[in-house]
Coordinates of C-alpha atoms in Angstrom, one line a residue:
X1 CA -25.8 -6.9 -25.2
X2 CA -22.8 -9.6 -25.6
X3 CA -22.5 -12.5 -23.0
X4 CA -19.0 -11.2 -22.1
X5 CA -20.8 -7.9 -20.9
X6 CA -24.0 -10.1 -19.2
X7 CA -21.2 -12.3 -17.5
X8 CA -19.1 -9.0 -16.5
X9 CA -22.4 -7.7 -15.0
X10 CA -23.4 -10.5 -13.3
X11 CA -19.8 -11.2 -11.3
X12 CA -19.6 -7.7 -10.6
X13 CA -23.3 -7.6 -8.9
X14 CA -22.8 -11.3 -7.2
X15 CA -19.7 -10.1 -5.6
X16 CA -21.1 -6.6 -4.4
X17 CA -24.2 -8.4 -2.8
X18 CA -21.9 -10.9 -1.1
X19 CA -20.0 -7.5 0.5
X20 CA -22.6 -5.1 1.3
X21 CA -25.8 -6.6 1.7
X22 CA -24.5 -10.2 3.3
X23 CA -21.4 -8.8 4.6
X24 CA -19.1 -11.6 3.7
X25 CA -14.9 -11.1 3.7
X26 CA -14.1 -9.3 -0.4
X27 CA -11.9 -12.6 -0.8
X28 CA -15.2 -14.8 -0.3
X29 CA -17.2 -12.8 -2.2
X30 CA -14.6 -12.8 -5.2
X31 CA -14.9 -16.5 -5.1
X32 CA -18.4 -16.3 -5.4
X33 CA -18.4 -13.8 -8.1
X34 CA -16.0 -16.0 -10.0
X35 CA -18.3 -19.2 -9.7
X36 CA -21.2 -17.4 -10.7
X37 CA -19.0 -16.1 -14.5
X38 CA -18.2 -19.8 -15.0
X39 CA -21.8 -21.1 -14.2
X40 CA -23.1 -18.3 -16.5
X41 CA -20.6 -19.4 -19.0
X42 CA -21.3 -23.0 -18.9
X43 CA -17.8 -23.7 -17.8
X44 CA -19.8 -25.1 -14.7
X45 CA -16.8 -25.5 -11.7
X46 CA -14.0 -25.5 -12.8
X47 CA -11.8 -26.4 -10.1
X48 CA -8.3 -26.2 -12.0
X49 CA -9.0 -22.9 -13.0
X50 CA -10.2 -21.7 -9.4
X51 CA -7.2 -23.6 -7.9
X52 CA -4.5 -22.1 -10.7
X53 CA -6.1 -18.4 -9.9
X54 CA -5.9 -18.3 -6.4
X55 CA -2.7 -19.8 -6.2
X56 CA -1.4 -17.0 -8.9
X57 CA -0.3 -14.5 -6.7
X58 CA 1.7 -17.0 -4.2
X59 CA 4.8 -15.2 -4.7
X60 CA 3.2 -11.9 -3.6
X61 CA 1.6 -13.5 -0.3
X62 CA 4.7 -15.0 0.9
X63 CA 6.5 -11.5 0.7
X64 CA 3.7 -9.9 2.8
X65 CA 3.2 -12.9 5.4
X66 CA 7.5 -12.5 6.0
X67 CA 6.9 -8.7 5.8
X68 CA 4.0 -8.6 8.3
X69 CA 6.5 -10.7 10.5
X70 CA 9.4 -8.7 9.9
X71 CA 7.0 -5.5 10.7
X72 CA 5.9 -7.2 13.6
X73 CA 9.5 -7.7 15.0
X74 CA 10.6 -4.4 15.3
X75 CA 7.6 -2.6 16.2
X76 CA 7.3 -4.9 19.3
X77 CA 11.7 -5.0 19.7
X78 CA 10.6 -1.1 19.9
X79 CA 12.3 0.0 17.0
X80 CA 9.5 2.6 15.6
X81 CA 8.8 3.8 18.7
X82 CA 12.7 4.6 19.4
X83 CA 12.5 6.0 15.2
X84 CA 9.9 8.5 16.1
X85 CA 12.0 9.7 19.4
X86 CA 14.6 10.0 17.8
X87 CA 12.9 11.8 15.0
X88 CA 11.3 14.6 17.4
X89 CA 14.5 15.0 19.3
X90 CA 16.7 16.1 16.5
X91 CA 13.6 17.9 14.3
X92 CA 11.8 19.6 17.2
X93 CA 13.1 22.9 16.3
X94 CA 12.7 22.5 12.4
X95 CA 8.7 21.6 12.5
X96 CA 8.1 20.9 8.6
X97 CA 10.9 18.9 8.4
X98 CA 9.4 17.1 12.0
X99 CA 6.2 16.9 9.8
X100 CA 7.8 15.1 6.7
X101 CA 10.0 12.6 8.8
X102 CA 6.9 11.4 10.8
X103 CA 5.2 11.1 7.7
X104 CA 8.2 8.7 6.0
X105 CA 7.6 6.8 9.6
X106 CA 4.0 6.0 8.8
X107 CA 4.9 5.0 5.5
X108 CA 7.6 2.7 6.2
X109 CA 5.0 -0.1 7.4
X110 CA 3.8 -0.1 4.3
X111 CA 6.9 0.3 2.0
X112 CA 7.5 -3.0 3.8
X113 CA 4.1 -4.8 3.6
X114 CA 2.7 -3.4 1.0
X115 CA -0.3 -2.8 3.2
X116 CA -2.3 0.5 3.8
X117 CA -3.9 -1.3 6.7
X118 CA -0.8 -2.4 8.3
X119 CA 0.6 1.1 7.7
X120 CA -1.6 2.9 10.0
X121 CA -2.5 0.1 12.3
X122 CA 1.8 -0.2 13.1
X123 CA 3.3 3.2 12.4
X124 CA 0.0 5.5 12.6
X125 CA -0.6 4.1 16.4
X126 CA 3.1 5.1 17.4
X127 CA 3.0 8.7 15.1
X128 CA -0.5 9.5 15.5
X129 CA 0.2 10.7 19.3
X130 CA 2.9 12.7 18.6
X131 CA 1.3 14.2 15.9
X132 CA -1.5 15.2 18.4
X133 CA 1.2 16.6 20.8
X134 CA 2.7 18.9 18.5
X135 CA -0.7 20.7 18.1
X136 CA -2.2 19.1 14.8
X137 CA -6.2 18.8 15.2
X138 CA -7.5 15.2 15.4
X139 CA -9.2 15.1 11.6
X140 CA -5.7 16.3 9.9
X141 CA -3.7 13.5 12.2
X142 CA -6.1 10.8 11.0
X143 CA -6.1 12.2 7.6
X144 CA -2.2 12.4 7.4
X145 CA -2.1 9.0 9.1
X146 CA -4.6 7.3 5.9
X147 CA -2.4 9.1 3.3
X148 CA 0.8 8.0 4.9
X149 CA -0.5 4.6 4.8
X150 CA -1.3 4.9 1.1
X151 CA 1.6 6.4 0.1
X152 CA 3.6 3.8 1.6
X153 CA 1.7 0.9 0.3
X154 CA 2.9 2.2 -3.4
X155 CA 6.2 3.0 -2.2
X156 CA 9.3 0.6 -2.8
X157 CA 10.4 -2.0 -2.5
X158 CA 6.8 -3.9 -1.7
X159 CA 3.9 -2.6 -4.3
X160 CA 1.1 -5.1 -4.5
X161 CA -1.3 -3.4 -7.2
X162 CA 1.9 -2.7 -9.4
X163 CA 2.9 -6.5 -9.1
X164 CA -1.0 -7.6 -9.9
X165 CA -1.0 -4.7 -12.7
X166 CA 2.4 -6.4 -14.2
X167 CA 1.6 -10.4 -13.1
X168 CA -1.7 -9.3 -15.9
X169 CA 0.7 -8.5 -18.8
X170 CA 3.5 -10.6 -17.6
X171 CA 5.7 -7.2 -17.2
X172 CA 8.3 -9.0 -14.0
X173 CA 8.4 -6.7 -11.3
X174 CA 12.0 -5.1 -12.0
X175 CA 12.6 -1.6 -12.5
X176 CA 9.8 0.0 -10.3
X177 CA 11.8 1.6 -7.2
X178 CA 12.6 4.9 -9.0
X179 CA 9.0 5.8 -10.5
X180 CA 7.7 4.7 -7.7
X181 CA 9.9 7.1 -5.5
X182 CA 9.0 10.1 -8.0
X183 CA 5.1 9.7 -7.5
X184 CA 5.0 8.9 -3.5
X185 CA 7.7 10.5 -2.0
X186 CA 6.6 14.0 -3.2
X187 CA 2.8 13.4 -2.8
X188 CA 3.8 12.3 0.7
X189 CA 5.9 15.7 1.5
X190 CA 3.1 17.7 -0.5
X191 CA 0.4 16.0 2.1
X192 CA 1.9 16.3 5.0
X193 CA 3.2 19.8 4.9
X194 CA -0.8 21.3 3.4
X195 CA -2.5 19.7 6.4
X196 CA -0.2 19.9 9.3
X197 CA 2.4 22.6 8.8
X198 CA 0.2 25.7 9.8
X199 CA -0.3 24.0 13.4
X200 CA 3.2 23.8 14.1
X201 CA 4.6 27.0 13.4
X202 CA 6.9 26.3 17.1
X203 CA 7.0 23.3 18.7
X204 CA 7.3 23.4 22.7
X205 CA 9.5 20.7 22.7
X206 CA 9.7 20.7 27.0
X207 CA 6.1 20.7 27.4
X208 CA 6.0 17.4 25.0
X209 CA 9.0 15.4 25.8
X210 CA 7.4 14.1 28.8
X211 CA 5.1 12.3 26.8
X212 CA 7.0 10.6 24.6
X213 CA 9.1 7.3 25.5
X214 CA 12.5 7.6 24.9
X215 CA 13.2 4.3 27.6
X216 CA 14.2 1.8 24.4
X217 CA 16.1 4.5 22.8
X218 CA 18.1 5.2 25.5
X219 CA 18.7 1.0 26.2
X220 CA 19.6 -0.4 23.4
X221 CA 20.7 2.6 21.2
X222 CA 22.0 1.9 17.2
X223 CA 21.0 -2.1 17.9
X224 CA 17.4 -1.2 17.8
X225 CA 18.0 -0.1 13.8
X226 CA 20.4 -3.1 13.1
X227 CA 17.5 -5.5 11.4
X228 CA 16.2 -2.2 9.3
X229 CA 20.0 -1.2 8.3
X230 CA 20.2 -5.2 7.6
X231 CA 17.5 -5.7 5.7
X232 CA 18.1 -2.9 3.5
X233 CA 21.3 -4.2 2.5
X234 CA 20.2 -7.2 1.5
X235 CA 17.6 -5.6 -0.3
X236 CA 20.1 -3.7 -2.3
X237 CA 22.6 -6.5 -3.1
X238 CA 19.8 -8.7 -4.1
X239 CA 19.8 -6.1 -6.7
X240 CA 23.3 -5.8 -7.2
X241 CA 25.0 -9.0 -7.0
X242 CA 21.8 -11.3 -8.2
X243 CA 23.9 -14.3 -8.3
X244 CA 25.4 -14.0 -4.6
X245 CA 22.9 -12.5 -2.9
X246 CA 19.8 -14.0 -5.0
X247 CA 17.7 -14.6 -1.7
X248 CA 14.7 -13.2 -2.4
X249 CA 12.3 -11.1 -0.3
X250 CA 10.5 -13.5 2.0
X251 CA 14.2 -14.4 2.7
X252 CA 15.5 -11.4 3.3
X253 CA 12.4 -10.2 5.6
X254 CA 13.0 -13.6 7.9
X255 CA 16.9 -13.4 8.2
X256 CA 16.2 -9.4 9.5
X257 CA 13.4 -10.5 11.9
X258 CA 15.3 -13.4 13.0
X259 CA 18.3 -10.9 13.7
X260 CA 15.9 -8.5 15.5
X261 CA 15.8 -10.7 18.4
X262 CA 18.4 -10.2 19.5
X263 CA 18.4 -5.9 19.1
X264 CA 15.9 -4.6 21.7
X265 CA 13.5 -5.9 24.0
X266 CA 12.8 -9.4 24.6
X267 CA 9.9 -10.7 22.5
X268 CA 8.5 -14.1 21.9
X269 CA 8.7 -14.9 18.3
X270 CA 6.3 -17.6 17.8
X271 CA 3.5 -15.7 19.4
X272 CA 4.7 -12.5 17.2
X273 CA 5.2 -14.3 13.7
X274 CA 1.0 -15.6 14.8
X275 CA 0.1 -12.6 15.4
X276 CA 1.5 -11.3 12.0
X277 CA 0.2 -13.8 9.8
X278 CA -3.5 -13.5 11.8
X279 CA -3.7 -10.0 10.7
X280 CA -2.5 -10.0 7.1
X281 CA -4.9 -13.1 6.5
X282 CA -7.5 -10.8 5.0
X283 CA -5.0 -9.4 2.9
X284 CA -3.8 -12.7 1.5
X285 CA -7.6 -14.1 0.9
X286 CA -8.1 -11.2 -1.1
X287 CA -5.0 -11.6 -3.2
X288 CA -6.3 -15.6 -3.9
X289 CA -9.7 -14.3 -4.6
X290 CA -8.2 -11.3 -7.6
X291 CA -5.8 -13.9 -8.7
X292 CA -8.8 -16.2 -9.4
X293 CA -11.4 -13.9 -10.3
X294 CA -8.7 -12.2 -13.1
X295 CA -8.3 -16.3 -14.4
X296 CA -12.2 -16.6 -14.7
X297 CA -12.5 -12.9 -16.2
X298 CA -9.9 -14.8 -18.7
X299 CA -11.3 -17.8 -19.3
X300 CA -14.6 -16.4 -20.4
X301 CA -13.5 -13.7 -22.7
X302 CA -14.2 -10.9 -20.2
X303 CA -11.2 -9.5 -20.0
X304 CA -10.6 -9.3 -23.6
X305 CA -13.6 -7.4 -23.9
X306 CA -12.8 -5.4 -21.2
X307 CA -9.7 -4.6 -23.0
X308 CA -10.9 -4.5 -26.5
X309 CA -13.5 -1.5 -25.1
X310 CA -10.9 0.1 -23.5
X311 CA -8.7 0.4 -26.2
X312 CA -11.5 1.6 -28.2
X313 CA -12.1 5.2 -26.0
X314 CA -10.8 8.3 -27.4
X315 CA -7.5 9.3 -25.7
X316 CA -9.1 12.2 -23.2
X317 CA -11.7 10.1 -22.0
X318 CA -9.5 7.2 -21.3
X319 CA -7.5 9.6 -18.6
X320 CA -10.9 10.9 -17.3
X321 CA -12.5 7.2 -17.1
X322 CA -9.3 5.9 -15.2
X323 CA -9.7 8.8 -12.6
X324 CA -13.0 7.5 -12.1
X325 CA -13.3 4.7 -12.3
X326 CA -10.0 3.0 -10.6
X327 CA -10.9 4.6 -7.2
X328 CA -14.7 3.7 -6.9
X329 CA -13.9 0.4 -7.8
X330 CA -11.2 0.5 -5.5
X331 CA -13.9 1.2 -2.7
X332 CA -13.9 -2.5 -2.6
X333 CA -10.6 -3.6 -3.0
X334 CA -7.7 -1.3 -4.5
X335 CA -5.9 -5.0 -5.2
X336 CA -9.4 -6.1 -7.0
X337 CA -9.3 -2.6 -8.7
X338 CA -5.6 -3.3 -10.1
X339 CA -6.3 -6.3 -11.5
X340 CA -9.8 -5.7 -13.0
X341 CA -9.4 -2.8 -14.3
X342 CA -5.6 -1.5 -13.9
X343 CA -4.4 -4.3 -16.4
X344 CA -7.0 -3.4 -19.4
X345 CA -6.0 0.3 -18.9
X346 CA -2.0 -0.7 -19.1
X347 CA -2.9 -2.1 -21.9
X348 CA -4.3 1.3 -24.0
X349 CA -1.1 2.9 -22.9
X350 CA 1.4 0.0 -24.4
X351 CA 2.8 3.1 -26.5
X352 CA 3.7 4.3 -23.3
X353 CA 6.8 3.4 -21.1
X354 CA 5.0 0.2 -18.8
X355 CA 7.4 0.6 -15.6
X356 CA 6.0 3.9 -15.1
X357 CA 2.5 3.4 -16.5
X358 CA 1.7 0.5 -14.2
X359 CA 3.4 2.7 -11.5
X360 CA 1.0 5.3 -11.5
X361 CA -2.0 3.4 -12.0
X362 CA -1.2 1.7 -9.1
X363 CA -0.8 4.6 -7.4
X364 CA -4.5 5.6 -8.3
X365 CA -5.7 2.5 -7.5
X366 CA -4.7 3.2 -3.8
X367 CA -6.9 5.9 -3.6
X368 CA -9.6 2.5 -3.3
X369 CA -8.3 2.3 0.2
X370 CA -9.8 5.9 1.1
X371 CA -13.3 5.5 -0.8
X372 CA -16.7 4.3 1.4
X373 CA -18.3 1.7 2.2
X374 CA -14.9 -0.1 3.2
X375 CA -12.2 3.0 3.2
X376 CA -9.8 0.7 5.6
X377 CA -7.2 2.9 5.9
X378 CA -9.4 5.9 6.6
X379 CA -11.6 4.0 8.7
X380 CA -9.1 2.5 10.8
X381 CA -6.8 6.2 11.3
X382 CA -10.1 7.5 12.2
X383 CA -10.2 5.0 15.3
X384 CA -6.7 5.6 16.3
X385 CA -7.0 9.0 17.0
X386 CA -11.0 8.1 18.6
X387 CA -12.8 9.7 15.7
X388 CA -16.2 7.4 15.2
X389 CA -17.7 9.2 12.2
X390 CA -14.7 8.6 9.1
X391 CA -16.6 11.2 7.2
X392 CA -14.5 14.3 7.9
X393 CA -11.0 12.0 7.7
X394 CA -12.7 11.6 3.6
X395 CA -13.4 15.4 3.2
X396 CA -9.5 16.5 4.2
X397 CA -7.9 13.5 1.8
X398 CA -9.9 15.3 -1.4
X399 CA -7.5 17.4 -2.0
X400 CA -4.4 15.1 -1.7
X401 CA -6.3 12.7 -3.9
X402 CA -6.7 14.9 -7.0
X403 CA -3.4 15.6 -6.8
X404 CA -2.1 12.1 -6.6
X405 CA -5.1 11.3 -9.8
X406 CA -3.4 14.4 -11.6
X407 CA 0.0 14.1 -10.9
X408 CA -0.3 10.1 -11.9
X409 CA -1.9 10.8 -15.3
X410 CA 1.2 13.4 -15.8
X411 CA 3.3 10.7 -15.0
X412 CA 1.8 8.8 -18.0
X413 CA 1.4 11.2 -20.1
X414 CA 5.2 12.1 -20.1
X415 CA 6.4 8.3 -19.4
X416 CA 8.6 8.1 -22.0
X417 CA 10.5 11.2 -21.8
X418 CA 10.8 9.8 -17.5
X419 CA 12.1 6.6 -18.6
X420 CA 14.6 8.1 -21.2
X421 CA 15.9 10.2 -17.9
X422 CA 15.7 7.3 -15.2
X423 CA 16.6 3.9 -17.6

């Protein structure tokens, strides 16, 4: 047995006894799992190296702490709230279309965030009641709530696993808002539509207006959607006209909050920009704990191994072991599973086009986000709708999660004849 594959073990068991048996936060137990490869290594404590990899992903946790703000913002101005009202009023009579504007609602959270767990916590609270009016069952509300919350995550402009999947190779994160369009957007529709369309054949909109607010609609009107509008703009001149509108995310997410102030209902912004950053702290300790665990898995050889092993796998079994493997270890952290393993696999498709490649490995890698023991975006839809056993919210996602596994590996498999179409 080599030492990279002893070290490998060792960091992988250190860091899933610090979760499950003593409880401790994934980004703790990543640190510890990182000590414990350089102890094993002889590289004793390195502190450079722990301080360089945790700081290696500061780009990424500046755009979700201004996102989470931004989010924030206009969920309390009441602009989601006003979305969805909208959204039923104009749709009521057309139910699927209802269904798959409710579900680009519950994504949009984490389009922005690039958070599953802000996704449903934001949006899902606000759609998930609606949902429930319209007549779909409690399990397929929570269940559409989790996937919404994972498509979104993987959705443009903000894809976290993608950016840790390209930071690995040094592939900049430019040139992913099209692929990753093509794989949500139409797993999203495709979810939706097979678990709640057969409950809302007609939709009684009179007996259900009643229970929707439509008070900060009505108050404010188009100013409620100004920071949204705003902050898609800048978003696409960014793009567009680099050198004149070169502000960068974080930027961009601060201006639109800052202008959502002034759109709908009075909020104080201090005490919402602290709430924000208290509940994306998790988040951003786990994206300091990958970025250092992927420099120690460096530093000791173990990701060259992992890489050299990988490359060595027969084509078929590669796309079977990525199904697999990329989700359980996602169970843990889908970031953790990008990084750990979504960079080595990247790497045995470099024949492929990368853009796309990384795009839908990402993409399986957020399946980590439904898997037990941590499932946070299952666990957490569950408890909006007052589900306490997760269980069945895990049985109704199998479906969609084989086809976002299959469709992904398509994806790859036809990359190049995509990116001749899209580039």
């Amino acid at each position: 047995m080599s030492i990279e594959l002893i070290l490998f073990l060792a960091m992988i068991a250190v860091f899933a006894i610090a979760c499950f048996v003593f409880k401790l936060p994934v980004s703790l137990a990543m640190v510890l799992s990182s000590i414990t490869g350089t102890l094993i290594a002889g590289e004793g404590i390195p502190i450079r190296h722990l301080v360089e990899g945790m700081f290696g992903y500061l780009d990424t946790i500046l755009v979700i702490a201004t996102a989470m703000i931004f989010m924030k913002v206009i969920q309390e101005i009441g602009t989601l709230n006003a979305l969805s009202a909208t959204i039923i009023k104009k749709f009521h009579k057309i139910p699927w279309l209802l269904l798959i504007f409710l579900m680009f609602v519950s994504m949009f959270p984490g389009m922005i965030t690039g958070s599953s767990t802000a996704s449903v916590l934001t949006a899902g609270s606000i759609v998930a009641p609606i949902l429930l009016l319209i007549g779909i069952p409690v399990t397929e509300t929570a269940t559409i709530i989790a996937l919404g919350g994972l498509c979104g995550m993987i959705a443009p402009p903000v894809n976290i696993p993608a950016m840790i999947i390209g930071g690995g190779i040094d592939m900049p994160y430019v040139g992913f808002t099209i692929p990753l369009l093509l794989l949500t957007i139409p797993v999203a529709i495709f979810s939706v539509l097979f678990l709640g369309l057969k409950y809302v054949k007609k939709i009684d909109y009179d007996k259900i207006k009643n229970e929707i607010d439509f008070s900060a609609m009505e108050q404010y009107g188009i100013k409620l959607y100004l920071p949204v509008i705003l902050a898609i703009f800048l978003m696409i001149m960014d793009k567009v006209l680099p050198n004149i509108f070169g502000l960068g995310m974080p930027l961009i997410f601060i201006i639109s909050a800052f202008v959502g102030l002034f759109c709908g209902k009075k909020i104080n912004f201090f005490k919402v920009s602290k709430n924000a950053i208290n509940e994306s702290l998790p988040v951003m300790g786990i994206l300091m704990g990958v970025g250092m665990f992927i420099q120690i898995i460096t530093l000791t050889g173990v990701r060259g191994y992992i890489v050299v092993n990988s490359l060595s796998l027969p084509q078929s079994l590669v796309y079977i072991a990525m199904a697999i493997t990329i989700p359980l270890f996602g169970a843990v952290s889908s970031f953790g599973a990008s990084s750990v393993l979504g960079v080595p696999f990247l790497m045995v498709f470099l024949a492929k086009n990368q853009i796309i490649t990384g795009s839908a490995i990402s993409f399986i890698a957020s399946l980590g986000d439904l898997m037990p023991p941590t499932a946070l975006a299952g666990i957490f839809a569950a408890q909006i709708v007052g589900m306490k056993d997760y269980t069945p919210v895990l049985k109704k996602s199998i479906v969609p999660a084989i086809v976002i596994i299959i469709y992904s590996i398509l994806m790859i498999i036809f990359s190049k004849e995509l990116a001749a179409i899209i580039y």
